[in-house]
Amino acid sequence: MSRQQLSLTTRQQHILWATIRHYIATAEPVGSKALVQEYDLSVSPATIRSCMSMLEKVGLLYQPHTSAGRVPSDSGYRTYVDQLIQPSETLSQYVENLLAEKLNWEEAKFEVLLRDAAQILATVSGYIALITFPDNRTTRLRHLQLMHLELGQVMLIIVTDSYETQSVLMNLPQSEDDSTVDESIVERELKILSNFLNSKLRGRTLTELEKLDWSELDREFVRYADFLSNLLTELTRRTVVPKSSPIMIRGISEVLRQPEFSEIDQTLDLLHLLEEEQEQLWSVIFKVPEELEFKSRVKIRIGAENSLEPMRGCTLVSANYQQDQVPVGSVGIIGPTRMIYENAIALVEAAADYLTEALSQPA
């Protein structure tokens, strides 16, 4: 879809802005009388009608019925978003403070944090909030530790830079003479080995593990060579990169109260997409088409700009969150095209900034 901007006069911009604001607030077609009563446009009703007629001719407004007022088209919303509004700085700061107040990165699991963040966005916006888990292809090892268990077993515990924890249980290798090894010696060796592994693996992505060359292990760790090989094979098997990361979704019940979702078939298609087709949804949220790569890092897909049919009556506002300047996940809001765009943009940007900052905290 072309992103070429229409050249509107100041008056035409004001009337388009007022028409869209009124429609967002009421969900009712807008006539010149309503604009005269609600907005100080300093022009006559006849001038407003003439201007609205021109905006309809260029495709920014349309009449759902011949006797009705006018409503914004997808192109009208696009012009409104690109030229006529600014994100709400007040709401952005409010959400950043709310996330910092409600989320505890020191104690909670990462999954819980994303769930709570999505719920906050859904509650504040009144729309569907979506947050993808970090893409495993870019997840990096933050810390690991080997713990000696009973019966000759050891557990490897790893913490990723997205604060997720995983563990692998393995049998300890036997010494060459099969004699019983002093427990204190094993503890000491595992501590040294943990430090060794941290020095070799910290900061590497999980998918890099299988490419590491362990043929030149330090001499003191030769006895552990097969053990390390098996352990890393098991670890990489458990962290096979999926085609997409899970998506945390909140706020469905709230947004379904909007009049745009009164059509049961359209609603069911959207619910099926959200619940059963998350792989398709993930590719839309996290993978940004080139034609939508413009100055703002917040991406807005309005109506027919959405590639998935169930979303053609919706707007998706999304922004990637990053780690080490690499996009690893995305925050999104889905609502009707009759959306309070200033708020949605501010919410998504604030949440993406917060997650980026949180994931960049030192170990």
mmCIF file of C-alpha atoms in Angstrom:
data_model
loop_
_atom_site.group_PDB
_atom_site.id
_atom_site.type_symbol
_atom_site.label_atom_id
_atom_site.label_comp_id
_atom_site.label_asym_id
_atom_site.label_seq_id
_atom_site.Cartn_x
_atom_site.Cartn_y
_atom_site.Cartn_z
ATOM 1 C CA MET A 1 0.000 0.000 0.000
ATOM 2 C CA SER A 2 1.313 3.419 -0.930
ATOM 3 C CA ARG A 3 2.481 5.628 1.914
ATOM 4 C CA GLN A 4 2.395 8.836 -0.149
ATOM 5 C CA GLN A 5 0.933 11.624 1.975
ATOM 6 C CA LEU A 6 -1.914 13.821 0.776
ATOM 7 C CA SER A 7 -1.323 17.556 0.909
ATOM 8 C CA LEU A 8 -4.135 18.960 3.048
ATOM 9 C CA THR A 9 -4.779 22.562 4.015
ATOM 10 C CA THR A 10 -4.745 23.486 7.690
ATOM 11 C CA ARG A 11 -8.548 23.684 7.679
ATOM 12 C CA GLN A 12 -8.875 20.260 6.070
ATOM 13 C CA GLN A 13 -6.478 18.815 8.622
ATOM 14 C CA HIS A 14 -8.475 20.285 11.507
ATOM 15 C CA ILE A 15 -11.768 18.943 10.164
ATOM 16 C CA LEU A 16 -10.308 15.484 9.476
ATOM 17 C CA TRP A 17 -8.793 15.452 12.985
ATOM 18 C CA ALA A 18 -12.095 16.488 14.584
ATOM 19 C CA THR A 19 -14.093 13.961 12.554
ATOM 20 C CA ILE A 20 -11.832 11.083 13.561
ATOM 21 C CA ARG A 21 -11.676 12.149 17.206
ATOM 22 C CA HIS A 22 -15.469 12.349 17.365
ATOM 23 C CA TYR A 23 -15.903 8.966 15.681
ATOM 24 C CA ILE A 24 -13.375 7.332 18.015
ATOM 25 C CA ALA A 25 -15.338 8.676 20.988
ATOM 26 C CA THR A 26 -18.860 7.805 19.777
ATOM 27 C CA ALA A 27 -18.597 5.009 17.159
ATOM 28 C CA GLU A 28 -21.327 6.914 15.291
ATOM 29 C CA PRO A 29 -21.079 8.491 11.814
ATOM 30 C CA VAL A 30 -20.112 12.168 12.130
ATOM 31 C CA GLY A 31 -22.023 15.075 10.623
ATOM 32 C CA SER A 32 -21.223 18.768 10.376
ATOM 33 C CA LYS A 33 -23.663 19.621 13.194
ATOM 34 C CA ALA A 34 -21.743 17.449 15.671
ATOM 35 C CA LEU A 35 -18.445 19.087 14.720
ATOM 36 C CA VAL A 36 -19.902 22.593 15.121
ATOM 37 C CA GLN A 37 -21.226 21.702 18.580
ATOM 38 C CA GLU A 38 -18.179 19.834 19.895
ATOM 39 C CA TYR A 39 -15.182 21.589 18.322
ATOM 40 C CA ASP A 40 -14.184 25.212 17.911
ATOM 41 C CA LEU A 41 -13.424 25.092 14.196
ATOM 42 C CA SER A 42 -14.347 28.756 13.568
ATOM 43 C CA VAL A 43 -16.096 27.954 10.288
ATOM 44 C CA SER A 44 -19.717 27.579 9.212
ATOM 45 C CA PRO A 45 -21.551 24.237 8.942
ATOM 46 C CA ALA A 46 -21.665 24.707 5.169
ATOM 47 C CA THR A 47 -17.880 25.058 5.035
ATOM 48 C CA ILE A 48 -17.496 21.934 7.173
ATOM 49 C CA ARG A 49 -19.844 19.980 4.886
ATOM 50 C CA SER A 50 -17.904 21.113 1.819
ATOM 51 C CA CYS A 51 -14.610 20.132 3.408
ATOM 52 C CA MET A 52 -15.943 16.729 4.522
ATOM 53 C CA SER A 53 -17.178 16.128 0.971
ATOM 54 C CA MET A 54 -13.679 16.849 -0.364
ATOM 55 C CA LEU A 55 -12.131 14.500 2.232
ATOM 56 C CA GLU A 56 -14.547 11.814 1.086
ATOM 57 C CA LYS A 57 -13.592 12.321 -2.559
ATOM 58 C CA VAL A 58 -9.905 11.740 -1.790
ATOM 59 C CA GLY A 59 -10.741 8.596 0.174
ATOM 60 C CA LEU A 60 -10.121 9.746 3.754
ATOM 61 C CA LEU A 61 -13.793 9.605 4.803
ATOM 62 C CA TYR A 62 -16.802 7.655 3.553
ATOM 63 C CA GLN A 63 -20.532 7.406 4.178
ATOM 64 C CA PRO A 64 -21.740 3.990 5.368
ATOM 65 C CA HIS A 65 -25.267 5.036 4.290
ATOM 66 C CA THR A 66 -26.421 7.864 2.050
ATOM 67 C CA SER A 67 -28.350 9.553 4.856
ATOM 68 C CA ALA A 68 -25.637 9.054 7.473
ATOM 69 C CA GLY A 69 -22.688 11.154 8.466
ATOM 70 C CA ARG A 70 -19.155 10.167 7.572
ATOM 71 C CA VAL A 71 -16.636 7.806 9.151
ATOM 72 C CA PRO A 72 -12.874 7.501 8.653
ATOM 73 C CA SER A 73 -11.457 5.082 6.094
ATOM 74 C CA ASP A 74 -8.217 3.170 6.653
ATOM 75 C CA SER A 75 -6.492 5.899 4.618
ATOM 76 C CA GLY A 76 -8.081 8.534 6.826
ATOM 77 C CA TYR A 77 -6.720 6.855 9.938
ATOM 78 C CA ARG A 78 -3.317 6.571 8.247
ATOM 79 C CA THR A 79 -3.230 10.310 7.543
ATOM 80 C CA TYR A 80 -4.396 10.977 11.107
ATOM 81 C CA VAL A 81 -1.610 8.827 12.563
ATOM 82 C CA ASP A 82 1.162 10.065 10.282
ATOM 83 C CA GLN A 83 0.361 13.787 10.242
ATOM 84 C CA LEU A 84 -2.082 14.890 12.924
ATOM 85 C CA ILE A 85 -1.190 13.381 16.315
ATOM 86 C CA GLN A 86 1.647 12.870 18.769
ATOM 87 C CA PRO A 87 1.924 10.043 21.339
ATOM 88 C CA SER A 88 0.777 10.953 24.835
ATOM 89 C CA GLU A 89 3.934 11.703 26.849
ATOM 90 C CA THR A 90 1.904 11.786 30.066
ATOM 91 C CA LEU A 91 0.538 8.281 29.495
ATOM 92 C CA SER A 92 3.957 6.997 28.428
ATOM 93 C CA GLN A 93 5.528 8.156 31.683
ATOM 94 C CA TYR A 94 2.602 6.783 33.679
ATOM 95 C CA VAL A 95 2.993 3.318 32.138
ATOM 96 C CA GLU A 96 6.769 3.264 32.625
ATOM 97 C CA ASN A 97 6.262 4.110 36.293
ATOM 98 C CA LEU A 98 3.496 1.515 36.627
ATOM 99 C CA LEU A 99 5.623 -1.251 35.093
ATOM 100 C CA ALA A 100 8.563 -0.362 37.327
ATOM 101 C CA GLU A 101 6.288 -0.362 40.373
ATOM 102 C CA LYS A 102 4.391 -3.592 39.667
ATOM 103 C CA LEU A 103 7.070 -5.835 38.128
ATOM 104 C CA ASN A 104 9.813 -7.411 40.248
ATOM 105 C CA TRP A 105 12.701 -8.597 38.081
ATOM 106 C CA GLU A 106 14.664 -9.763 41.090
ATOM 107 C CA GLU A 107 12.206 -12.455 42.207
ATOM 108 C CA ALA A 108 9.559 -13.287 39.586
ATOM 109 C CA LYS A 109 9.986 -15.700 36.677
ATOM 110 C CA PHE A 110 10.280 -14.093 33.266
ATOM 111 C CA GLU A 111 7.032 -15.679 32.081
ATOM 112 C CA VAL A 112 5.193 -14.136 35.036
ATOM 113 C CA LEU A 113 6.728 -10.740 34.314
ATOM 114 C CA LEU A 114 5.574 -10.803 30.696
ATOM 115 C CA ARG A 115 2.115 -11.936 31.753
ATOM 116 C CA ASP A 116 1.831 -9.104 34.259
ATOM 117 C CA ALA A 117 3.187 -6.548 31.787
ATOM 118 C CA ALA A 118 0.643 -7.667 29.168
ATOM 119 C CA GLN A 119 -2.166 -7.422 31.718
ATOM 120 C CA ILE A 120 -1.127 -3.881 32.641
ATOM 121 C CA LEU A 121 -1.138 -2.829 28.978
ATOM 122 C CA ALA A 122 -4.536 -4.456 28.381
ATOM 123 C CA THR A 123 -6.054 -2.817 31.450
ATOM 124 C CA VAL A 124 -4.728 0.671 30.705
ATOM 125 C CA SER A 125 -5.519 0.577 26.971
ATOM 126 C CA GLY A 126 -8.773 -1.409 26.934
ATOM 127 C CA TYR A 127 -7.412 -3.370 23.959
ATOM 128 C CA ILE A 128 -5.734 -6.743 23.420
ATOM 129 C CA ALA A 129 -2.114 -6.683 24.555
ATOM 130 C CA LEU A 130 0.460 -9.093 23.117
ATOM 131 C CA ILE A 131 4.067 -9.588 24.181
ATOM 132 C CA THR A 132 6.238 -12.190 22.483
ATOM 133 C CA PHE A 133 8.787 -14.123 24.495
ATOM 134 C CA PRO A 134 12.388 -13.376 23.497
ATOM 135 C CA ASP A 135 13.441 -15.135 20.301
ATOM 136 C CA ASN A 136 15.533 -18.145 21.385
ATOM 137 C CA ARG A 137 17.896 -17.627 18.489
ATOM 138 C CA THR A 138 19.213 -14.541 20.243
ATOM 139 C CA THR A 139 18.933 -15.732 23.861
ATOM 140 C CA ARG A 140 22.341 -15.687 25.538
ATOM 141 C CA LEU A 141 23.747 -17.536 28.523
ATOM 142 C CA ARG A 142 23.955 -15.307 31.571
ATOM 143 C CA HIS A 143 25.217 -17.749 34.205
ATOM 144 C CA LEU A 144 25.547 -21.476 34.817
ATOM 145 C CA GLN A 145 26.290 -23.671 37.793
ATOM 146 C CA LEU A 146 26.995 -27.376 38.309
ATOM 147 C CA MET A 147 25.436 -28.831 41.457
ATOM 148 C CA HIS A 148 26.502 -32.192 42.872
ATOM 149 C CA LEU A 149 23.573 -34.452 43.786
ATOM 150 C CA GLU A 150 23.470 -37.840 45.446
ATOM 151 C CA LEU A 151 23.971 -41.140 43.599
ATOM 152 C CA GLY A 152 26.701 -39.820 41.311
ATOM 153 C CA GLN A 153 24.548 -37.245 39.544
ATOM 154 C CA VAL A 154 25.070 -33.588 38.733
ATOM 155 C CA MET A 155 22.603 -30.910 37.715
ATOM 156 C CA LEU A 156 23.513 -28.106 35.338
ATOM 157 C CA ILE A 157 21.497 -24.965 36.003
ATOM 158 C CA ILE A 158 21.629 -22.191 33.418
ATOM 159 C CA VAL A 159 20.161 -18.699 33.541
ATOM 160 C CA THR A 160 19.661 -16.850 30.267
ATOM 161 C CA ASP A 161 19.815 -13.130 29.723
ATOM 162 C CA SER A 162 16.013 -13.124 29.559
ATOM 163 C CA TYR A 163 16.007 -14.392 33.160
ATOM 164 C CA GLU A 164 14.719 -17.850 32.218
ATOM 165 C CA THR A 165 16.132 -20.838 34.096
ATOM 166 C CA GLN A 166 16.703 -24.299 32.665
ATOM 167 C CA SER A 167 18.278 -27.413 34.157
ATOM 168 C CA VAL A 168 19.784 -30.640 32.869
ATOM 169 C CA LEU A 169 20.365 -33.748 35.029
ATOM 170 C CA MET A 170 23.377 -35.908 34.096
ATOM 171 C CA ASN A 171 25.384 -38.816 35.556
ATOM 172 C CA LEU A 172 28.859 -37.947 36.778
ATOM 173 C CA PRO A 173 31.715 -39.540 34.847
ATOM 174 C CA GLN A 174 33.562 -42.254 36.771
ATOM 175 C CA SER A 175 37.236 -41.964 37.601
ATOM 176 C CA GLU A 176 39.624 -44.256 35.710
ATOM 177 C CA ASP A 177 40.182 -46.674 38.606
ATOM 178 C CA ASP A 178 36.429 -46.729 39.467
ATOM 179 C CA SER A 179 37.351 -45.946 43.055
ATOM 180 C CA THR A 180 35.076 -43.887 45.223
ATOM 181 C CA VAL A 181 35.868 -40.206 44.825
ATOM 182 C CA ASP A 182 35.923 -37.989 47.884
ATOM 183 C CA GLU A 183 32.798 -35.819 47.957
ATOM 184 C CA SER A 184 34.767 -32.692 48.791
ATOM 185 C CA ILE A 185 37.006 -33.288 45.778
ATOM 186 C CA VAL A 186 33.966 -33.631 43.506
ATOM 187 C CA GLU A 187 32.477 -30.409 44.909
ATOM 188 C CA ARG A 188 35.740 -28.592 44.309
ATOM 189 C CA GLU A 189 36.112 -29.977 40.782
ATOM 190 C CA LEU A 190 32.542 -29.008 39.907
ATOM 191 C CA LYS A 191 33.104 -25.491 41.208
ATOM 192 C CA ILE A 192 36.233 -25.175 39.080
ATOM 193 C CA LEU A 193 34.385 -26.686 36.136
ATOM 194 C CA SER A 194 31.471 -24.267 36.612
ATOM 195 C CA ASN A 195 33.899 -21.351 36.487
ATOM 196 C CA PHE A 196 35.519 -22.856 33.409
ATOM 197 C CA LEU A 197 32.166 -23.246 31.642
ATOM 198 C CA ASN A 198 31.105 -19.732 32.566
ATOM 199 C CA SER A 199 34.300 -18.348 31.096
ATOM 200 C CA LYS A 200 33.747 -20.321 27.875
ATOM 201 C CA LEU A 201 29.994 -19.941 27.466
ATOM 202 C CA ARG A 202 28.818 -16.709 29.091
ATOM 203 C CA GLY A 203 27.412 -14.323 26.524
ATOM 204 C CA ARG A 204 27.037 -16.947 23.802
ATOM 205 C CA THR A 205 23.688 -17.646 22.180
ATOM 206 C CA LEU A 206 22.188 -21.075 22.795
ATOM 207 C CA THR A 207 22.497 -21.940 19.121
ATOM 208 C CA GLU A 208 26.253 -21.291 19.264
ATOM 209 C CA LEU A 209 26.785 -24.158 21.710
ATOM 210 C CA GLU A 210 26.637 -26.843 19.063
ATOM 211 C CA LYS A 211 29.327 -25.052 17.056
ATOM 212 C CA LEU A 212 31.876 -24.907 19.865
ATOM 213 C CA ASP A 213 35.102 -26.894 19.499
ATOM 214 C CA TRP A 214 35.836 -28.749 22.744
ATOM 215 C CA SER A 215 38.795 -30.730 21.372
ATOM 216 C CA GLU A 216 41.302 -28.498 23.138
ATOM 217 C CA LEU A 217 39.954 -28.660 26.668
ATOM 218 C CA ASP A 218 42.375 -27.777 29.390
ATOM 219 C CA ARG A 219 44.244 -30.876 30.588
ATOM 220 C CA GLU A 220 42.609 -30.938 34.005
ATOM 221 C CA PHE A 221 39.205 -31.400 32.375
ATOM 222 C CA VAL A 222 40.035 -34.292 30.050
ATOM 223 C CA ARG A 223 38.111 -36.674 32.320
ATOM 224 C CA TYR A 224 35.023 -34.561 31.726
ATOM 225 C CA ALA A 225 35.307 -34.381 27.931
ATOM 226 C CA ASP A 226 32.593 -36.949 27.145
ATOM 227 C CA PHE A 227 30.459 -35.642 29.983
ATOM 228 C CA LEU A 228 30.636 -32.097 28.611
ATOM 229 C CA SER A 229 29.877 -33.293 25.114
ATOM 230 C CA ASN A 230 26.795 -35.220 26.285
ATOM 231 C CA LEU A 231 25.705 -32.385 28.544
ATOM 232 C CA LEU A 232 25.916 -29.763 25.800
ATOM 233 C CA THR A 233 24.175 -32.054 23.329
ATOM 234 C CA GLU A 234 21.323 -32.455 25.792
ATOM 235 C CA LEU A 235 21.221 -28.735 26.454
ATOM 236 C CA THR A 236 21.057 -27.798 22.790
ATOM 237 C CA ARG A 237 18.407 -30.488 22.226
ATOM 238 C CA ARG A 238 16.243 -28.912 24.897
ATOM 239 C CA THR A 239 16.716 -25.457 23.458
ATOM 240 C CA VAL A 240 15.895 -26.257 19.842
ATOM 241 C CA VAL A 241 14.867 -22.979 18.269
ATOM 242 C CA PRO A 242 11.160 -23.019 17.463
ATOM 243 C CA LYS A 243 9.770 -21.291 14.406
ATOM 244 C CA SER A 244 8.276 -18.718 16.729
ATOM 245 C CA SER A 245 8.346 -17.818 20.397
ATOM 246 C CA PRO A 246 5.241 -18.004 22.590
ATOM 247 C CA ILE A 247 3.038 -14.922 22.844
ATOM 248 C CA MET A 248 1.545 -13.623 26.077
ATOM 249 C CA ILE A 249 -1.972 -12.354 25.293
ATOM 250 C CA ARG A 250 -4.265 -10.418 27.635
ATOM 251 C CA GLY A 251 -7.370 -8.229 27.305
ATOM 252 C CA ILE A 252 -9.525 -10.236 24.895
ATOM 253 C CA SER A 253 -12.702 -9.926 26.988
ATOM 254 C CA GLU A 254 -12.365 -6.140 27.258
ATOM 255 C CA VAL A 255 -11.916 -5.425 23.564
ATOM 256 C CA LEU A 256 -14.757 -7.740 22.514
ATOM 257 C CA ARG A 257 -17.180 -5.301 24.119
ATOM 258 C CA GLN A 258 -16.403 -2.819 21.337
ATOM 259 C CA PRO A 259 -19.207 -2.510 18.725
ATOM 260 C CA GLU A 260 -16.809 -3.446 15.917
ATOM 261 C CA PHE A 261 -16.760 -7.007 17.278
ATOM 262 C CA SER A 262 -20.525 -7.520 17.269
ATOM 263 C CA GLU A 263 -20.248 -9.666 14.120
ATOM 264 C CA ILE A 264 -19.842 -13.177 15.499
ATOM 265 C CA ASP A 265 -18.048 -14.660 12.469
ATOM 266 C CA GLN A 266 -15.423 -11.912 12.404
ATOM 267 C CA THR A 267 -14.917 -12.226 16.148
ATOM 268 C CA LEU A 268 -14.515 -16.009 16.001
ATOM 269 C CA ASP A 269 -11.913 -15.678 13.234
ATOM 270 C CA LEU A 270 -9.917 -13.246 15.358
ATOM 271 C CA LEU A 271 -10.155 -15.453 18.446
ATOM 272 C CA HIS A 272 -9.018 -18.481 16.428
ATOM 273 C CA LEU A 273 -5.999 -16.512 15.223
ATOM 274 C CA LEU A 274 -5.097 -15.416 18.754
ATOM 275 C CA GLU A 275 -5.547 -18.839 20.317
ATOM 276 C CA GLU A 276 -4.680 -21.384 17.610
ATOM 277 C CA GLU A 277 -2.553 -19.645 14.965
ATOM 278 C CA GLN A 278 0.078 -17.897 17.050
ATOM 279 C CA GLU A 279 2.869 -18.817 14.643
ATOM 280 C CA GLN A 280 1.212 -16.688 11.947
ATOM 281 C CA LEU A 281 0.541 -13.933 14.453
ATOM 282 C CA TRP A 282 4.144 -13.973 15.688
ATOM 283 C CA SER A 283 5.511 -13.447 12.197
ATOM 284 C CA VAL A 284 3.312 -10.372 11.786
ATOM 285 C CA ILE A 285 4.157 -8.844 15.168
ATOM 286 C CA PHE A 286 7.892 -9.510 15.238
ATOM 287 C CA LYS A 287 8.783 -9.520 11.544
ATOM 288 C CA VAL A 288 8.224 -6.077 10.063
ATOM 289 C CA PRO A 289 7.588 -5.763 6.300
ATOM 290 C CA GLU A 290 10.017 -3.437 4.555
ATOM 291 C CA GLU A 291 7.278 -1.058 3.434
ATOM 292 C CA LEU A 292 6.459 -0.378 7.094
ATOM 293 C CA GLU A 293 10.060 0.409 8.024
ATOM 294 C CA PHE A 294 9.876 4.168 8.342
ATOM 295 C CA LYS A 295 11.230 6.664 10.865
ATOM 296 C CA SER A 296 9.212 5.651 13.914
ATOM 297 C CA ARG A 297 10.177 2.346 15.489
ATOM 298 C CA VAL A 298 6.521 1.901 16.461
ATOM 299 C CA LYS A 299 4.826 0.078 13.588
ATOM 300 C CA ILE A 300 1.126 0.660 12.945
ATOM 301 C CA ARG A 301 -0.868 -1.577 10.608
ATOM 302 C CA ILE A 302 -4.358 -0.234 10.005
ATOM 303 C CA GLY A 303 -7.186 -2.386 8.641
ATOM 304 C CA ALA A 304 -6.280 -3.701 5.189
ATOM 305 C CA GLU A 305 -2.568 -3.062 5.860
ATOM 306 C CA ASN A 306 -2.676 -6.235 7.977
ATOM 307 C CA SER A 307 -1.695 -9.311 5.996
ATOM 308 C CA LEU A 308 -3.877 -11.708 8.022
ATOM 309 C CA GLU A 309 -7.558 -11.709 7.081
ATOM 310 C CA PRO A 310 -8.960 -11.881 10.662
ATOM 311 C CA MET A 311 -7.086 -8.651 11.465
ATOM 312 C CA ARG A 312 -8.352 -6.646 8.486
ATOM 313 C CA GLY A 313 -10.911 -4.892 10.689
ATOM 314 C CA CYS A 314 -8.320 -4.124 13.378
ATOM 315 C CA THR A 315 -5.263 -2.012 14.001
ATOM 316 C CA LEU A 316 -2.030 -3.535 15.293
ATOM 317 C CA VAL A 317 0.411 -1.191 17.027
ATOM 318 C CA SER A 318 3.746 -2.841 17.842
ATOM 319 C CA ALA A 319 7.364 -2.148 18.727
ATOM 320 C CA ASN A 320 10.322 -4.462 19.194
ATOM 321 C CA TYR A 321 12.198 -4.650 22.463
ATOM 322 C CA GLN A 322 15.925 -5.249 22.280
ATOM 323 C CA GLN A 323 18.886 -6.775 23.985
ATOM 324 C CA ASP A 324 22.375 -5.565 23.169
ATOM 325 C CA GLN A 325 20.783 -3.503 20.381
ATOM 326 C CA VAL A 326 19.370 -6.667 18.782
ATOM 327 C CA PRO A 327 15.555 -7.040 18.506
ATOM 328 C CA VAL A 328 14.549 -10.139 20.495
ATOM 329 C CA GLY A 329 10.795 -9.720 20.987
ATOM 330 C CA SER A 330 7.853 -7.437 20.433
ATOM 331 C CA VAL A 331 5.105 -5.627 22.330
ATOM 332 C CA GLY A 332 1.801 -5.123 20.535
ATOM 333 C CA ILE A 333 -1.746 -3.865 20.970
ATOM 334 C CA ILE A 334 -4.670 -5.010 18.821
ATOM 335 C CA GLY A 335 -7.900 -3.054 18.784
ATOM 336 C CA PRO A 336 -10.505 -1.728 16.382
ATOM 337 C CA THR A 337 -9.346 0.765 13.754
ATOM 338 C CA ARG A 338 -11.403 3.196 15.862
ATOM 339 C CA MET A 339 -8.529 3.240 18.317
ATOM 340 C CA ILE A 340 -7.143 5.987 20.555
ATOM 341 C CA TYR A 341 -3.886 5.995 18.617
ATOM 342 C CA GLU A 342 -2.063 8.567 20.768
ATOM 343 C CA ASN A 343 -2.479 6.295 23.781
ATOM 344 C CA ALA A 344 -1.764 3.008 21.999
ATOM 345 C CA ILE A 345 1.490 4.308 20.524
ATOM 346 C CA ALA A 346 2.620 5.681 23.886
ATOM 347 C CA LEU A 347 1.785 2.432 25.703
ATOM 348 C CA VAL A 348 3.607 0.181 23.248
ATOM 349 C CA GLU A 349 6.696 2.377 23.082
ATOM 350 C CA ALA A 350 6.905 2.708 26.870
ATOM 351 C CA ALA A 351 6.578 -1.061 27.400
ATOM 352 C CA ALA A 352 9.187 -1.849 24.720
ATOM 353 C CA ASP A 353 11.586 0.656 26.302
ATOM 354 C CA TYR A 354 11.002 -0.853 29.742
ATOM 355 C CA LEU A 355 11.671 -4.440 28.575
ATOM 356 C CA THR A 356 14.760 -3.307 26.659
ATOM 357 C CA GLU A 357 16.140 -1.629 29.760
ATOM 358 C CA ALA A 358 15.288 -4.607 31.980
ATOM 359 C CA LEU A 359 17.023 -7.103 29.684
ATOM 360 C CA SER A 360 20.109 -4.890 29.529
ATOM 361 C CA GLN A 361 20.679 -4.979 33.291
ATOM 362 C CA PRO A 362 24.073 -6.492 34.229
ATOM 363 C CA ALA A 363 24.154 -9.908 35.863
#
